[in-house]
CSV table of C-alpha atoms in Angstrom, one decimal:
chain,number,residue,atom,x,y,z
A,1286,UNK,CA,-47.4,-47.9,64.4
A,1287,UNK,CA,-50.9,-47.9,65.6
A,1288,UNK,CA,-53.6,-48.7,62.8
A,1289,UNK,CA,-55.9,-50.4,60.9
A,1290,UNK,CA,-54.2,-53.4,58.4
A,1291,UNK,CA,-57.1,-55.3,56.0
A,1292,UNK,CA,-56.0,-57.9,53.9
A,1293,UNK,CA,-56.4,-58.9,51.1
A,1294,UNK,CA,-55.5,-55.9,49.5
A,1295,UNK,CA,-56.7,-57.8,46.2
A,1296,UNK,CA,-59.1,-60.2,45.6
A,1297,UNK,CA,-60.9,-62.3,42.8
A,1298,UNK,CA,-63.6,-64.8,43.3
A,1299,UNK,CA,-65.4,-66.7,41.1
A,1300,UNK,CA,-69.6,-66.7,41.3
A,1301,UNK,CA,-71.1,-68.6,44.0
A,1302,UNK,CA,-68.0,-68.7,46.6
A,1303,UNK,CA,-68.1,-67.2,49.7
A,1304,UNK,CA,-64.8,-65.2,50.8
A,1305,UNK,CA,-63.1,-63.5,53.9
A,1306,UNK,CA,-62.2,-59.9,54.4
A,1307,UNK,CA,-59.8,-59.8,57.4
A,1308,UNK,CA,-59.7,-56.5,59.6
A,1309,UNK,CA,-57.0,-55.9,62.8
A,1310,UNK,CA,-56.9,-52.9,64.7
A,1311,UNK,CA,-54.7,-52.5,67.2
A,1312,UNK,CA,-56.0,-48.7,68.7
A,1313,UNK,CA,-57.2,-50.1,71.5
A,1314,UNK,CA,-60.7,-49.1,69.8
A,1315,UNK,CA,-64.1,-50.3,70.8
A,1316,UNK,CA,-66.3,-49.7,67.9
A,1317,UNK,CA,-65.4,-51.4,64.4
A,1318,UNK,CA,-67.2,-51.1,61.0
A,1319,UNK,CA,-67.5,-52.4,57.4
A,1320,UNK,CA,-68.3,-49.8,55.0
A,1321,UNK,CA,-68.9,-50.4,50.7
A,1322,UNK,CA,-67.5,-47.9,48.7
A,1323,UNK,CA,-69.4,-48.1,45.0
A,1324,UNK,CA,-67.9,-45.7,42.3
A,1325,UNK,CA,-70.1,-42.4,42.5
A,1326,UNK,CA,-72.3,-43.9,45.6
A,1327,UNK,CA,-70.3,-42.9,48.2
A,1328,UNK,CA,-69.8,-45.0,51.3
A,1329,UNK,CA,-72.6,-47.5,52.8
A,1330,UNK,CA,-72.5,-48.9,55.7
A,1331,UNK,CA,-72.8,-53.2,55.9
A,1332,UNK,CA,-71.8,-54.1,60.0
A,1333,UNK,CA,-71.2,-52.5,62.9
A,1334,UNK,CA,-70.0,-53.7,66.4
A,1335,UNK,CA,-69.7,-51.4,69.7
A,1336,UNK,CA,-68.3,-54.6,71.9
A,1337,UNK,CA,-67.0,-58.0,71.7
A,1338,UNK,CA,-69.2,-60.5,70.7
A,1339,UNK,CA,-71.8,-58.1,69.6
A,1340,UNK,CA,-72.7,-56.6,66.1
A,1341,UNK,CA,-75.8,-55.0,64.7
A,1342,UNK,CA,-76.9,-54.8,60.8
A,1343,UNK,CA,-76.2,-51.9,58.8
A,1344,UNK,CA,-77.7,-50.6,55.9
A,1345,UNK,CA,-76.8,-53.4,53.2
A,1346,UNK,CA,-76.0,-56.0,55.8
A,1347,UNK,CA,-77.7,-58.7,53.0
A,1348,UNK,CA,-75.2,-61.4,51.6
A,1349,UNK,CA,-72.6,-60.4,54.2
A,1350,UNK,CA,-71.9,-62.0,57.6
A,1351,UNK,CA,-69.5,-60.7,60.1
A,1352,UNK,CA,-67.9,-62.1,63.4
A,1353,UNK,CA,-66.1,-60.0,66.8
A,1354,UNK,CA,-64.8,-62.6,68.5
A,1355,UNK,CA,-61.7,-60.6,69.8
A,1356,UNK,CA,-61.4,-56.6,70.2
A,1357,UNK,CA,-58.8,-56.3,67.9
A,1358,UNK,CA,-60.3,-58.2,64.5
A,1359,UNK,CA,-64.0,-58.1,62.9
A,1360,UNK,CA,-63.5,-60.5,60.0
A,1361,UNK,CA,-66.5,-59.8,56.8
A,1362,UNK,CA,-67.5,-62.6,54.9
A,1363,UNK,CA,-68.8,-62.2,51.6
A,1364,UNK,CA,-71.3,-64.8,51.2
A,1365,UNK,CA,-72.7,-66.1,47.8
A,1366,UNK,CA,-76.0,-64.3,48.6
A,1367,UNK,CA,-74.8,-61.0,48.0
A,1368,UNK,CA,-76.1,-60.3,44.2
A,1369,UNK,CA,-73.2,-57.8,43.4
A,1370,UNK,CA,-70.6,-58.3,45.4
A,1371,UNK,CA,-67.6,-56.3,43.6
A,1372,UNK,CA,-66.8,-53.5,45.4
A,1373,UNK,CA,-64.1,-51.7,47.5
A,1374,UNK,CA,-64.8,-52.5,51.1
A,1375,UNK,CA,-63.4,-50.4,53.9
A,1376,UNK,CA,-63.2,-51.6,57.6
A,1377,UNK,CA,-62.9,-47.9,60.3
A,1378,UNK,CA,-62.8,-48.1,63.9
A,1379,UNK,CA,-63.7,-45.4,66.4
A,1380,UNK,CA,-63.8,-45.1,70.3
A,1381,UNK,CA,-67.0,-46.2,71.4
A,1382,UNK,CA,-66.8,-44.8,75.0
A,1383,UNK,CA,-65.4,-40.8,73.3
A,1384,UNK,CA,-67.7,-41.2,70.2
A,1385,UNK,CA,-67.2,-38.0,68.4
A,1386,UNK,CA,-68.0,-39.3,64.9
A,1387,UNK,CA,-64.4,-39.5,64.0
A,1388,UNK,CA,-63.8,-42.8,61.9
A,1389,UNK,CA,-60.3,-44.6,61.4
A,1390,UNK,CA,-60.0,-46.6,58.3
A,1391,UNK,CA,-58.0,-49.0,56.9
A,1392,UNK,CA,-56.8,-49.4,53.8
A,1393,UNK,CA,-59.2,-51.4,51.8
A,1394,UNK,CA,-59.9,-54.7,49.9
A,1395,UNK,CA,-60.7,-54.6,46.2
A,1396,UNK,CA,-63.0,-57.9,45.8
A,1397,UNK,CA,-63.4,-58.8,42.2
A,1398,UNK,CA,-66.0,-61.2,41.0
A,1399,UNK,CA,-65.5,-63.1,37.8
B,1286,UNK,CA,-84.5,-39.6,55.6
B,1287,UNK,CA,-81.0,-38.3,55.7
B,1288,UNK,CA,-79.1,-37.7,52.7
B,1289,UNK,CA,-75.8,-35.4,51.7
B,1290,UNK,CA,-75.4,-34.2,48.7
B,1291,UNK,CA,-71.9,-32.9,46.7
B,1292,UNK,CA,-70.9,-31.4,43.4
B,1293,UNK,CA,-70.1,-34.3,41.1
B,1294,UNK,CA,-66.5,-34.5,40.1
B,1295,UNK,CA,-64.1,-34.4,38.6
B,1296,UNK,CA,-62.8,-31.1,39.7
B,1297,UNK,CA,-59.5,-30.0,38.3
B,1298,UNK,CA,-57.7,-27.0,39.2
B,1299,UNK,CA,-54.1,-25.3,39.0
B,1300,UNK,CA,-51.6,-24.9,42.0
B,1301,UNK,CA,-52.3,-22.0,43.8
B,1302,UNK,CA,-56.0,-22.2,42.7
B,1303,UNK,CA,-59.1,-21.3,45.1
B,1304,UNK,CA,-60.9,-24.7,46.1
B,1305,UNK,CA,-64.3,-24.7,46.5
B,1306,UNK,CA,-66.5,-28.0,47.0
B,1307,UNK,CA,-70.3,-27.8,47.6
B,1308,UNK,CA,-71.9,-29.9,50.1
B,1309,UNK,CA,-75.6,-29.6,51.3
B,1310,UNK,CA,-77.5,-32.0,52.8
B,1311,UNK,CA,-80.8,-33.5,54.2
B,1312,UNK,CA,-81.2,-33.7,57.8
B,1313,UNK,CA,-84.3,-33.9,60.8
B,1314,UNK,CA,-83.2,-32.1,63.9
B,1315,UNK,CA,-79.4,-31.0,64.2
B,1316,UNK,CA,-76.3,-33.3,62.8
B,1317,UNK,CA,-73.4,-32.8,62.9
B,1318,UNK,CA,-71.4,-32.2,59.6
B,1319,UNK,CA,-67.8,-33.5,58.1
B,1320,UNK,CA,-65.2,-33.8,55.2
B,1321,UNK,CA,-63.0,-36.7,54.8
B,1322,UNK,CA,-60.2,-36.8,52.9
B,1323,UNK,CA,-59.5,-40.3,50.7
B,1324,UNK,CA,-55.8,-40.4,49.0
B,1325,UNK,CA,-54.7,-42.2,46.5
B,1326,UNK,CA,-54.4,-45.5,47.5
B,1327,UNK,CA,-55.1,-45.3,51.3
B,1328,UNK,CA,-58.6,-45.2,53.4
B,1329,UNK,CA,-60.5,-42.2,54.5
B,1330,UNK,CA,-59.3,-39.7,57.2
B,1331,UNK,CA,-61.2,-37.3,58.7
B,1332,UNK,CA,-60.2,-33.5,57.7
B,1333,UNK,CA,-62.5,-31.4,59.7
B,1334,UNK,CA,-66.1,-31.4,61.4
B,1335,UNK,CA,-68.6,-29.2,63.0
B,1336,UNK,CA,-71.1,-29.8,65.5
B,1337,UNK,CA,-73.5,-26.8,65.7
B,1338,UNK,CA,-74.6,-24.0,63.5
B,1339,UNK,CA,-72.0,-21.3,62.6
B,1340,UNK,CA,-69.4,-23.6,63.2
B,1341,UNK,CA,-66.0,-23.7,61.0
B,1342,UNK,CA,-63.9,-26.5,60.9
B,1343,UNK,CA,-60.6,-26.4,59.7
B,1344,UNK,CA,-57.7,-28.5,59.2
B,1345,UNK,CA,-54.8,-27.8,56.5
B,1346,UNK,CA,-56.0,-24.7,55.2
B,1347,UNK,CA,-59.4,-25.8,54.2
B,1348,UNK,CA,-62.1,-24.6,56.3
B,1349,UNK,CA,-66.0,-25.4,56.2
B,1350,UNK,CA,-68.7,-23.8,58.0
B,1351,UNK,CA,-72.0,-24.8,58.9
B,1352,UNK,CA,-74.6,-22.8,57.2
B,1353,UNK,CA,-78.2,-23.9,58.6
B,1354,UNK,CA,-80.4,-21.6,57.2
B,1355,UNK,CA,-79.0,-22.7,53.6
B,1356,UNK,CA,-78.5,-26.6,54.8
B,1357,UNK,CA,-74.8,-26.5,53.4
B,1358,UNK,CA,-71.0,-27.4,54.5
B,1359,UNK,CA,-68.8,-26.2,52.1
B,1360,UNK,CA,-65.7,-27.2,51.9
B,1361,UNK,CA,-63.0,-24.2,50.5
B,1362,UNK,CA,-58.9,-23.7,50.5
B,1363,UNK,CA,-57.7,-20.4,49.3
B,1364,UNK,CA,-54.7,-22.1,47.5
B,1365,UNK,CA,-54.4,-25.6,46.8
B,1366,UNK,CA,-51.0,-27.6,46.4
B,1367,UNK,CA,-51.0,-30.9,44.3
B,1368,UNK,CA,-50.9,-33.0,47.6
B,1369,UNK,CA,-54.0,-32.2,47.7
B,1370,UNK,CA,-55.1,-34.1,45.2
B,1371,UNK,CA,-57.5,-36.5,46.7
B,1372,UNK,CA,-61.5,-37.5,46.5
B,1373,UNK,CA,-63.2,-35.7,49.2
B,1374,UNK,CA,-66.3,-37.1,51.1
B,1375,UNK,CA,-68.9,-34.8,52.6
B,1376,UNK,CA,-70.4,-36.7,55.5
B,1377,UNK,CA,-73.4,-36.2,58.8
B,1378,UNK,CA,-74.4,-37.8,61.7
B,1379,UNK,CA,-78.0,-38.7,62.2
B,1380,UNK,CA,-77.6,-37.7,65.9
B,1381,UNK,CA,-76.2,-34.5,67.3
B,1382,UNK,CA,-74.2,-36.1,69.1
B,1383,UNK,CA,-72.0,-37.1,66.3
B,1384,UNK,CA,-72.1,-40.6,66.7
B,1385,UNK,CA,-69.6,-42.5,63.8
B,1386,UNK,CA,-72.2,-45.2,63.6
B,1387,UNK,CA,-75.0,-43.3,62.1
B,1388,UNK,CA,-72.9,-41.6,59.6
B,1389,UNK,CA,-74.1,-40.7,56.1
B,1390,UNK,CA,-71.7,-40.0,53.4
B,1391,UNK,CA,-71.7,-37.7,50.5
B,1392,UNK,CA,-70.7,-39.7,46.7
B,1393,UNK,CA,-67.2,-38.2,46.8
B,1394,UNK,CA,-65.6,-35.4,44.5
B,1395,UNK,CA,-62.2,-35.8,43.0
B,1396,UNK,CA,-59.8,-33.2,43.3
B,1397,UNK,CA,-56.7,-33.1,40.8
B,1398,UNK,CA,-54.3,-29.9,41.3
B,1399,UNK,CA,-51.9,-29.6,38.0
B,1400,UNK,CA,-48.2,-28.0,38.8
């Protein structure tokens, strides 16, 4: 089945490491995007990329780093900059050249700082 | 700037019940307006959108239309089943065109529907 698979669905990190949020997509989609999802806050967007090897900053892009080295995957990194980094984070896709506004998401990772 | 904003949560309602979920929003020129659906354990999806004023979307039984002279999108079903029971994101695009990377989303409202 086509989709979007994150992993890991879980996890915990103790203050001062960096960690890795994988993202796959394989819809044959351009666009690919890293959204935070705060209780009561809604979503906020951190990275976007339209093409390989290209991404641009979103609205909180500070603490995070991202790569889009292949179509299919656009790995975040959680760097030990970011001040508050537990959150739910969501990774969407969308057809870049047909952009209707129509987002795919996956399922989330719950990243839990202790 | 842009902003949306929904009726806080939680909303909790019968089966059968009338659904009604407020949404206005914040906007220069002319965006164009959604609702995504979030369930329990999964990501978003999109429900329905609208482009232009006048609009309704609908998907599922829920409808929405675009109101611009009161700057709203509200989201309604006339009866609700408990598979609906979801959190429910009001959402716009900056640009009329309706481009996903300039979306703004609503804080969410949880729906629970009791049998």
């Amino acid at each position: 089945d086509g989709g979007i698979t994150q992993s890991p669905k879980y996890l915990f990190r103790k203050e001062g490491q960096n960690v890795t949020l994988s993202c796959e997509q394989n819809l044959n989609h351009d666009a690919m995007y890293w959204y935070r999802q705060d209780p009561g806050q809604g979503l906020r967007l951190i990275y976007y990329s339209q093409i390989v090897n290209d991404f641009q900053k979103g609205d909180i892009a500070e603490g995070y780093s991202v790569s889009r080295e292949k179509k299919e995957s656009f790995p975040l990194t959680v760097t030990s900059a970011q001040k508050n980094p537990t959150a739910f984070y969501l990774c969407a896709s969308s057809i870049a050249g047909r952009d209707t506004g129509e987002l795919f998401f996956g399922e989330g990772s719950r990243l839990t700082v202790l | 700037g842009n902003s949306v904003t929904q009726m806080e949560g939680p909303v909790t309602l019968s089966e059968e019940a009338f659904l009604t979920i407020n949404c206005t929003y914040t906007a220069t020129g002319y965006p164009s307006l959604f609702w995504y659906v979030q369930y329990p354990g999964e990501g978003l999806q999109l429900l329905l959108k609208a482009t232009k004023a006048d609009d309704k979307g609908s998907n599922k039984g829920f409808e929405a239309t675009y109101r611009k002279e009161t700057t709203s999108f509200h989201l309604e079903k006339g009866s609700v089943q408990v598979s609906d029971s979801a959190v429910y994101f009001c959402a716009l695009s900056r640009i009329s065109s309706g481009s996903a990377r300039q979306l703004t989303f609503g804080s969410g409202t949880q729906l629970t529907v009791l049998p």
